[in-house]
Short mmCIF file of C-alpha atoms (C1' of nucleotides) in Angstrom, two decimals:
data_model
loop_
_atom_site.label_atom_id
_atom_site.label_comp_id
_atom_site.label_asym_id
_atom_site.label_seq_id
_atom_site.Cartn_x
_atom_site.Cartn_y
_atom_site.Cartn_z
CA UNK A 1 -7.91 25.12 -8.44
CA UNK A 2 -4.88 25.99 -10.50
CA UNK A 3 -1.92 25.74 -8.20
CA UNK A 4 0.21 28.16 -10.13
CA UNK A 5 3.41 29.86 -9.16
CA UNK A 6 1.99 31.27 -5.97
CA UNK A 7 1.89 27.84 -4.36
CA UNK A 8 5.33 28.38 -2.90
CA UNK A 9 5.04 32.05 -2.21
CA UNK A 10 4.68 32.69 1.49
CA UNK A 11 3.22 36.14 1.61
CA UNK A 12 3.48 36.47 5.36
CA UNK A 13 1.06 33.58 5.44
CA UNK A 14 -0.27 32.84 8.90
CA UNK A 15 0.68 29.41 10.22
CA UNK A 16 -2.89 28.24 10.74
CA UNK A 17 -3.99 29.06 7.21
CA UNK A 18 -2.98 26.28 4.90
CA UNK A 19 -5.87 25.29 2.66
CA UNK A 20 -8.62 22.84 2.94
CA UNK A 21 -6.33 19.84 3.26
CA UNK A 22 -5.76 20.74 6.87
CA UNK A 23 -9.28 19.47 7.57
CA UNK A 24 -8.09 15.99 6.62
CA UNK A 25 -6.65 15.73 10.11
CA UNK A 26 -9.97 16.37 11.82
CA UNK A 27 -11.67 13.68 13.83
CA UNK A 28 -14.53 13.67 11.37
CA UNK A 29 -12.21 12.79 8.50
CA UNK A 30 -11.23 9.64 10.38
CA UNK A 31 -14.73 8.35 10.98
CA UNK A 32 -15.48 5.43 8.71
CA UNK A 33 -19.05 6.53 8.33
CA UNK A 34 -18.06 9.96 7.11
CA UNK A 35 -15.53 8.47 4.72
CA UNK A 36 -18.16 6.16 3.30
CA UNK A 37 -20.46 9.12 2.77
CA UNK A 38 -17.73 11.09 1.04
CA UNK A 39 -16.74 8.15 -1.11
CA UNK A 40 -20.34 7.76 -2.12
CA UNK A 41 -20.60 11.45 -2.93
CA UNK A 42 -17.54 11.33 -5.15
CA UNK A 43 -18.70 8.14 -6.80
CA UNK A 44 -22.27 9.10 -7.48
CA UNK A 45 -21.22 12.48 -8.78
CA UNK A 46 -18.96 10.85 -11.35
CA UNK A 47 -21.51 8.19 -12.15
CA UNK A 48 -24.24 10.75 -12.70
CA UNK A 49 -21.98 12.63 -15.06
CA UNK A 50 -21.32 9.67 -17.32
CA UNK A 51 -24.92 8.46 -17.06
CA UNK A 52 -26.32 11.83 -18.08
CA UNK A 53 -25.49 11.13 -21.73
CA UNK A 54 -27.78 8.09 -21.52
CA UNK A 55 -30.48 10.07 -19.72
CA UNK A 56 -30.00 7.96 -16.59
CA UNK A 57 -29.13 8.63 -12.98
CA UNK A 58 -27.68 6.31 -10.38
CA UNK A 59 -31.18 5.59 -9.16
CA UNK A 60 -32.64 4.58 -12.49
CA UNK A 61 -29.41 2.80 -13.34
CA UNK A 62 -29.68 0.73 -10.17
CA UNK A 63 -33.23 -0.29 -10.97
CA UNK A 64 -32.30 -1.09 -14.56
CA UNK A 65 -29.35 -3.13 -13.39
CA UNK A 66 -31.44 -5.25 -11.06
CA UNK A 67 -34.09 -5.64 -13.72
CA UNK A 68 -31.38 -7.02 -16.00
CA UNK A 69 -29.93 -9.30 -13.33
CA UNK A 70 -32.11 -12.24 -14.25
CA UNK A 71 -33.22 -12.40 -10.65
CA UNK A 72 -36.74 -11.17 -11.39
CA UNK A 73 -37.08 -8.65 -8.60
CA UNK A 74 -40.45 -7.32 -7.55
CA UNK A 75 -40.96 -3.65 -6.82
CA UNK A 76 -41.14 -4.36 -3.13
CA UNK A 77 -37.79 -6.14 -3.31
CA UNK A 78 -36.26 -3.26 -5.21
CA UNK A 79 -37.45 -0.88 -2.54
CA UNK A 80 -36.05 -2.98 0.26
CA UNK A 81 -32.74 -3.63 -1.45
CA UNK A 82 -32.16 -0.03 -2.49
CA UNK A 83 -33.41 1.46 0.78
CA UNK A 84 -36.08 3.41 -1.06
CA UNK A 85 -39.73 4.00 -0.38
CA UNK A 86 -42.05 1.85 -2.51
CA UNK A 87 -43.55 5.02 -3.96
CA UNK A 88 -40.13 6.03 -5.28
CA UNK A 89 -39.82 2.69 -7.03
CA UNK A 90 -43.13 3.38 -8.72
CA UNK A 91 -41.78 6.60 -10.19
CA UNK A 92 -38.49 5.04 -11.28
CA UNK A 93 -40.19 2.07 -12.94
CA UNK A 94 -42.66 4.45 -14.57
CA UNK A 95 -39.81 6.35 -16.20
CA UNK A 96 -37.99 3.24 -17.36
CA UNK A 97 -41.17 1.68 -18.63
CA UNK A 98 -42.18 4.83 -20.48
CA UNK A 99 -38.93 4.83 -22.42
CA UNK A 100 -39.30 1.15 -23.17
CA UNK A 101 -36.44 -0.16 -21.07
CA UNK A 102 -38.34 -2.37 -18.63
CA UNK A 103 -41.74 -3.97 -18.28
CA UNK A 104 -44.01 -4.72 -15.36
CA UNK A 105 -44.86 -8.41 -15.42
CA UNK A 106 -47.50 -9.94 -13.20
CA UNK A 107 -46.12 -12.51 -10.82
CA UNK A 108 -48.17 -15.66 -11.49
CA UNK A 109 -47.76 -16.77 -7.87
CA UNK A 110 -48.83 -13.47 -6.35
CA UNK A 111 -50.81 -11.12 -8.49
CA UNK A 112 -50.15 -8.28 -6.10
CA UNK A 113 -46.50 -8.22 -7.16
CA UNK A 114 -44.98 -6.73 -10.27
CA UNK A 115 -41.86 -8.41 -11.51
CA UNK A 116 -39.61 -5.96 -13.33
CA UNK A 117 -38.02 -7.38 -16.45
CA UNK A 118 -35.94 -5.66 -19.13
CA UNK A 119 -36.84 -5.25 -22.77
CA UNK A 120 -34.29 -5.85 -25.50
CA UNK A 121 -33.68 -2.12 -25.64
CA UNK A 122 -33.34 -2.07 -21.88
CA UNK A 123 -30.67 -4.75 -21.96
CA UNK A 124 -28.75 -2.81 -24.57
CA UNK A 125 -29.09 0.39 -22.58
CA UNK A 126 -27.85 -1.34 -19.47
CA UNK A 127 -24.86 -2.80 -21.30
CA UNK A 128 -23.79 0.69 -22.38
CA UNK A 129 -24.46 2.23 -19.01
CA UNK A 130 -22.67 -0.51 -17.09
CA UNK A 131 -19.58 -0.09 -19.22
CA UNK A 132 -19.47 3.63 -18.56
CA UNK A 133 -20.17 3.26 -14.86
CA UNK A 134 -17.48 0.67 -14.50
CA UNK A 135 -14.96 2.86 -16.28
CA UNK A 136 -15.86 5.78 -14.03
CA UNK A 137 -15.57 3.52 -11.02
CA UNK A 138 -12.10 2.39 -12.00
CA UNK A 139 -11.12 6.01 -12.38
CA UNK A 140 -12.46 6.83 -8.95
CA UNK A 141 -10.42 3.99 -7.46
CA UNK A 142 -7.25 4.92 -9.27
CA UNK A 143 -5.54 5.59 -5.96
CA UNK A 144 -5.74 1.92 -5.07
CA UNK A 145 -3.99 -1.11 -6.49
CA UNK A 146 -6.09 -3.93 -7.96
CA UNK A 147 -5.59 -5.96 -4.80
CA UNK A 148 -6.65 -3.06 -2.65
CA UNK A 149 -9.75 -2.49 -4.76
CA UNK A 150 -10.81 -6.07 -4.20
CA UNK A 151 -10.07 -5.71 -0.51
CA UNK A 152 -12.17 -2.56 -0.26
CA UNK A 153 -15.05 -4.11 -2.15
CA UNK A 154 -15.09 -7.20 0.04
CA UNK A 155 -14.92 -5.22 3.26
CA UNK A 156 -17.73 -2.95 2.10
CA UNK A 157 -19.80 -5.95 1.11
CA UNK A 158 -19.60 -7.36 4.59
CA UNK A 159 -20.55 -4.07 6.19
CA UNK A 160 -23.26 -3.15 3.71
CA UNK A 161 -25.03 -6.48 4.03
CA UNK A 162 -24.36 -7.12 7.70
CA UNK A 163 -27.53 -5.66 9.13
CA UNK A 164 -30.07 -8.35 8.47
CA UNK A 165 -31.53 -8.28 11.93
CA UNK A 166 -32.74 -4.92 13.27
CA UNK B 1 -23.91 -11.74 -18.71
CA UNK B 2 -24.81 -13.01 -15.30
CA UNK B 3 -22.89 -16.27 -15.09
CA UNK B 4 -23.97 -17.01 -11.57
CA UNK B 5 -22.19 -20.24 -10.91
CA UNK B 6 -24.47 -22.81 -9.39
CA UNK B 7 -21.86 -23.80 -6.89
CA UNK B 8 -23.98 -23.71 -3.80
CA UNK B 9 -27.48 -24.47 -4.91
CA UNK B 10 -28.56 -26.71 -7.73
CA UNK B 11 -31.38 -24.44 -8.82
CA UNK B 12 -30.02 -23.31 -12.14
CA UNK B 13 -32.71 -20.76 -12.85
CA UNK B 14 -34.17 -18.81 -9.94
CA UNK B 15 -37.84 -18.72 -10.77
CA UNK B 16 -38.96 -17.58 -7.37
CA UNK B 17 -36.19 -18.18 -4.89
CA UNK B 18 -37.70 -16.52 -1.87
CA UNK B 19 -35.79 -13.94 0.09
CA UNK B 20 -34.13 -10.72 -0.81
CA UNK B 21 -30.68 -12.17 -0.22
CA UNK B 22 -30.68 -13.54 -3.74
CA UNK B 23 -30.10 -9.97 -4.96
CA UNK B 24 -26.72 -10.06 -3.24
CA UNK B 25 -25.44 -11.96 -6.24
CA UNK B 26 -26.41 -9.23 -8.70
CA UNK B 27 -23.79 -7.25 -10.55
CA UNK B 28 -24.92 -4.13 -8.78
CA UNK B 29 -24.20 -5.64 -5.38
CA UNK B 30 -20.58 -6.07 -6.45
CA UNK B 31 -19.98 -2.51 -7.56
CA UNK B 32 -17.85 -0.67 -5.05
CA UNK B 33 -19.74 2.52 -5.62
CA UNK B 34 -23.06 0.90 -4.81
CA UNK B 35 -21.59 -0.74 -1.73
CA UNK B 36 -20.28 2.60 -0.53
CA UNK B 37 -23.71 4.12 -1.01
CA UNK B 38 -25.37 1.32 0.91
CA UNK B 39 -22.79 1.47 3.69
CA UNK B 40 -23.42 5.17 3.96
CA UNK B 41 -27.18 4.61 4.06
CA UNK B 42 -26.87 2.10 6.86
CA UNK B 43 -24.43 4.28 8.74
CA UNK B 44 -26.27 7.56 8.48
CA UNK B 45 -29.54 5.90 9.39
CA UNK B 46 -28.05 4.59 12.63
CA UNK B 47 -26.23 7.83 13.31
CA UNK B 48 -29.38 9.86 12.82
CA UNK B 49 -31.18 7.61 15.26
CA UNK B 50 -28.69 8.12 18.06
CA UNK B 51 -28.29 11.80 17.25
CA UNK B 52 -32.03 12.43 17.39
CA UNK B 53 -31.94 12.41 21.18
CA UNK B 54 -29.52 15.33 21.02
CA UNK B 55 -31.60 17.11 18.38
CA UNK B 56 -28.84 16.68 15.81
CA UNK B 57 -28.50 15.09 12.40
CA UNK B 58 -25.42 13.88 10.60
CA UNK B 59 -25.24 17.19 8.79
CA UNK B 60 -25.31 19.39 11.86
CA UNK B 61 -23.09 16.91 13.66
CA UNK B 62 -20.50 17.17 10.90
CA UNK B 63 -20.48 20.95 11.08
CA UNK B 64 -20.27 20.87 14.87
CA UNK B 65 -17.43 18.37 14.71
CA UNK B 66 -15.38 20.52 12.37
CA UNK B 67 -16.15 23.58 14.45
CA UNK B 68 -14.74 21.73 17.46
CA UNK B 69 -11.68 20.50 15.58
CA UNK B 70 -9.57 23.49 16.49
CA UNK B 71 -8.87 24.02 12.80
CA UNK B 72 -10.98 27.17 12.57
CA UNK B 73 -12.87 26.35 9.40
CA UNK B 74 -14.67 29.05 7.45
CA UNK B 75 -18.11 28.48 6.03
CA UNK B 76 -16.68 28.21 2.56
CA UNK B 77 -14.29 25.52 3.72
CA UNK B 78 -17.09 23.64 5.40
CA UNK B 79 -19.05 23.71 2.18
CA UNK B 80 -16.14 22.47 0.12
CA UNK B 81 -15.16 19.77 2.58
CA UNK B 82 -18.68 18.46 3.10
CA UNK B 83 -19.67 18.73 -0.56
CA UNK B 84 -22.50 21.05 0.32
CA UNK B 85 -23.72 24.28 -1.20
CA UNK B 86 -22.66 27.38 0.72
CA UNK B 87 -26.30 28.22 1.29
CA UNK B 88 -26.79 24.95 3.09
CA UNK B 89 -23.94 25.79 5.42
CA UNK B 90 -25.68 29.04 6.23
CA UNK B 91 -28.76 27.17 7.39
CA UNK B 92 -26.77 24.62 9.39
CA UNK B 93 -24.70 27.27 11.13
CA UNK B 94 -27.85 29.29 11.79
CA UNK B 95 -29.38 26.35 13.62
CA UNK B 96 -26.28 25.62 15.66
CA UNK B 97 -25.77 29.25 16.47
CA UNK B 98 -29.38 29.71 17.51
CA UNK B 99 -29.07 26.93 20.05
CA UNK B 100 -25.81 28.33 21.32
CA UNK B 101 -23.48 25.60 20.12
CA UNK B 102 -21.29 27.59 17.75
CA UNK B 103 -20.43 31.19 16.96
CA UNK B 104 -19.60 33.05 13.79
CA UNK B 105 -16.30 34.82 14.29
CA UNK B 106 -14.97 37.38 11.85
CA UNK B 107 -11.72 36.32 10.27
CA UNK B 108 -9.28 39.17 11.01
CA UNK B 109 -7.39 38.42 7.80
CA UNK B 110 -10.45 38.40 5.57
CA UNK B 111 -13.58 40.04 6.85
CA UNK B 112 -15.65 38.33 4.21
CA UNK B 113 -15.09 35.01 5.94
CA UNK B 114 -16.84 33.67 9.02
CA UNK B 115 -14.80 31.33 11.14
CA UNK B 116 -17.00 28.85 12.97
CA UNK B 117 -15.98 28.23 16.55
CA UNK B 118 -17.72 26.24 19.27
CA UNK B 119 -19.08 27.60 22.53
CA UNK B 120 -18.53 25.77 25.78
CA UNK B 121 -21.98 24.25 25.42
CA UNK B 122 -21.14 23.29 21.86
CA UNK B 123 -18.02 21.46 22.96
CA UNK B 124 -19.99 19.56 25.54
CA UNK B 125 -22.69 18.74 23.02
CA UNK B 126 -20.09 17.49 20.59
CA UNK B 127 -18.47 15.30 23.21
CA UNK B 128 -21.76 13.59 23.91
CA UNK B 129 -22.65 13.27 20.25
CA UNK B 130 -19.24 11.95 19.25
CA UNK B 131 -19.42 9.24 21.89
CA UNK B 132 -22.78 8.08 20.64
CA UNK B 133 -21.81 8.26 17.01
CA UNK B 134 -18.66 6.30 17.65
CA UNK B 135 -20.58 3.62 19.54
CA UNK B 136 -23.08 3.37 16.70
CA UNK B 137 -20.22 3.18 14.23
CA UNK B 138 -18.59 0.33 16.09
CA UNK B 139 -21.90 -1.47 16.09
CA UNK B 140 -22.27 -0.97 12.36
CA UNK B 141 -18.80 -2.42 11.83
CA UNK B 142 -19.37 -5.38 14.10
CA UNK B 143 -18.95 -7.73 11.16
CA UNK B 144 -15.29 -6.74 10.87
CA UNK B 145 -12.34 -7.41 13.12
CA UNK B 146 -10.43 -4.44 14.55
CA UNK B 147 -7.72 -4.93 11.96
CA UNK B 148 -10.24 -5.01 9.18
CA UNK B 149 -11.91 -1.87 10.46
CA UNK B 150 -8.63 -0.04 10.29
CA UNK B 151 -8.03 -1.45 6.83
CA UNK B 152 -11.42 -0.28 5.65
CA UNK B 153 -10.99 3.17 7.10
CA UNK B 154 -7.58 3.62 5.49
CA UNK B 155 -8.75 2.43 2.09
CA UNK B 156 -11.76 4.71 2.23
CA UNK B 157 -9.58 7.62 3.25
CA UNK B 158 -7.43 7.20 0.19
CA UNK B 159 -10.45 7.01 -2.12
CA UNK B 160 -12.45 9.76 -0.45
CA UNK B 161 -9.59 12.24 -0.60
CA UNK B 162 -8.02 11.11 -3.84
CA UNK B 163 -9.73 13.61 -6.12
CA UNK B 164 -8.18 16.54 -4.32
CA UNK B 165 -4.75 15.91 -5.78
CA UNK B 166 -5.95 15.65 -9.38
"C1'" DC C 1 -5.36 55.77 -4.88
"C1'" DT C 2 -8.96 53.94 -7.87
"C1'" DG C 3 -11.66 51.01 -10.45
"C1'" DA C 4 -12.42 46.21 -12.22
"C1'" DG C 5 -12.86 41.62 -11.28
"C1'" DA C 6 -13.02 37.86 -7.97
"C1'" DT C 7 -14.54 35.84 -3.60
"C1'" DA C 8 -17.52 34.86 0.99
"C1'" DA C 9 -21.80 34.88 2.93
"C1'" DT C 10 -26.62 35.39 2.36
"C1'" DT C 11 -31.32 35.18 0.45
"C1'" DG C 12 -34.87 33.26 -2.25
"C1'" DA C 13 -36.90 30.39 -5.86
"C1'" DG C 14 -37.58 26.18 -8.07
"C1'" DA C 15 -36.37 21.18 -8.76
"C1'" DA C 16 -35.41 16.83 -6.78
"C1'" DA C 17 -35.67 13.54 -3.21
"C1'" DG C 18 -37.39 11.62 1.19
"C1'" DT C 19 -41.44 10.60 4.29
"C1'" DC C 20 -45.89 9.32 5.35
"C1'" DA C 21 -50.83 8.22 5.23
"C1'" DA C 22 -54.63 6.39 2.74
"C1'" DC C 23 -56.62 3.25 -0.72
"C1'" DA C 24 -57.74 -0.78 -3.98
"C1'" DG C 25 -56.71 -5.36 -5.17
"C1'" DT C 26 -54.79 -9.75 -3.54
"C1'" DT C 27 -53.28 -13.34 -0.43
"C1'" DG C 28 -53.33 -16.58 3.35
"C1'" DA C 29 -55.33 -18.36 7.29
"C1'" DA C 30 -58.74 -18.86 11.00
"C1'" DT D 1 -66.62 -16.60 4.49
"C1'" DT D 2 -64.18 -13.09 6.97
"C1'" DC D 3 -60.33 -10.67 8.38
"C1'" DA D 4 -55.63 -9.23 8.94
"C1'" DA D 5 -51.55 -8.53 6.28
"C1'" DC D 6 -49.24 -7.37 2.02
"C1'" DT D 7 -48.26 -4.97 -2.86
"C1'" DG D 8 -48.49 -1.32 -5.66
"C1'" DT D 9 -50.24 3.32 -6.27
"C1'" DT D 10 -51.52 8.10 -5.45
"C1'" DG D 11 -51.17 12.37 -3.17
"C1'" DA D 12 -49.67 15.57 0.33
"C1'" DC D 13 -46.04 17.23 2.86
"C1'" DT D 14 -41.24 18.00 4.38
"C1'" DT D 15 -36.47 18.06 3.56
"C1'" DT D 16 -32.65 18.56 0.68
"C1'" DC D 17 -30.38 20.09 -3.68
"C1'" DT D 18 -29.21 23.48 -7.11
"C1'" DC D 19 -28.75 27.85 -8.91
"C1'" DA D 20 -29.09 32.90 -9.65
"C1'" DA D 21 -28.80 37.41 -7.59
"C1'" DT D 22 -27.08 40.64 -3.87
"C1'" DT D 23 -23.96 42.78 -0.54
"C1'" DA D 24 -19.59 43.37 1.46
"C1'" DT D 25 -14.88 42.61 1.05
"C1'" DC D 26 -10.50 41.49 -1.05
"C1'" DT D 27 -6.84 41.58 -4.75
"C1'" DC D 28 -4.49 43.65 -8.19
"C1'" DA D 29 -3.34 46.24 -12.34
"C1'" DG D 30 -2.84 50.85 -13.81
#
DNA sequence: CTGAGATAATTGAGAAAGTCAACAGTTGAA
DNA sequence: TTCAACTGTTGACTTTCTCAATTATCTCAG
């Protein structure tokens, strides 16, 4: 929205009509859960934009990232960690495998499991993607100081990984 | 790349360290954007559970909440604020209107716009839903102290609403 | 006042994502 | 061995997302 010269013009403007910012004072806008959802929306939108040039989305990027983590995740673990259905992991790994970024490797200890490992091309792709995602993330957090960014990340970590029971 | 310091455990390479918690040390698990997405997943899952008894979801709850805010939002404003397509707002308002929770009111200043206002039953429904959602939210934040919860909410607020000033 | 362009709500279609049940191969234990 | 549980996979189904087109209304230049 281009806030041009008419931003100060009060053309008999009614008092209750101000613009969408007035909704910032709603109860909903003060619920942590809603704010997390909105933050995620903003973040994933930006991330998807920068990832589009690499033909990736946040989903496939997440799988690629974990495949490159050196932690040798199985598909079941990817599903559990990313809160996705195992069948969705199948599709995501299919795509990444088809383009030569990851490989399914049989787990020698449990031949039911597929361990997802990156190829050389996959590692390179991840390096590029991670750089772009991180840059976009910094941009999204530009309202916060470096200290505050660390604070936010640590608080989110504790909430995001708190529910190990249920 | 992943210089996971072997400070806690002496297992330098994790060949098959059981448990999904080992993925907490991945790069992905330290990206704020990913943590926001996971926090939102946890939160909306819990919220949807408690809202199911009232035949609501987070989406319809959000619309109902804003309708009850006294801020007289139009459908277009709801769409913009909730990052939803206007056509999705139509469906959500249709549902809420059909069950008698909200009403479409013509905006006297612009007859193209529908202002969404709650009925008496809608206000009551929102009161019940808000209480349950808040309780679920407190439960989800049980890992944080009251001070930390406020901190988190304020940091999220600044990030979630930062892109509006750009 | 009138016509052109913009905006709000609505509808419908198609793509993407989420959910769920069933199945084959494998594992671990009685 | 036999059986219950688990992993990955497929397919069907539902929900959500995205976008184009339509109608009614508004704004504004001429």
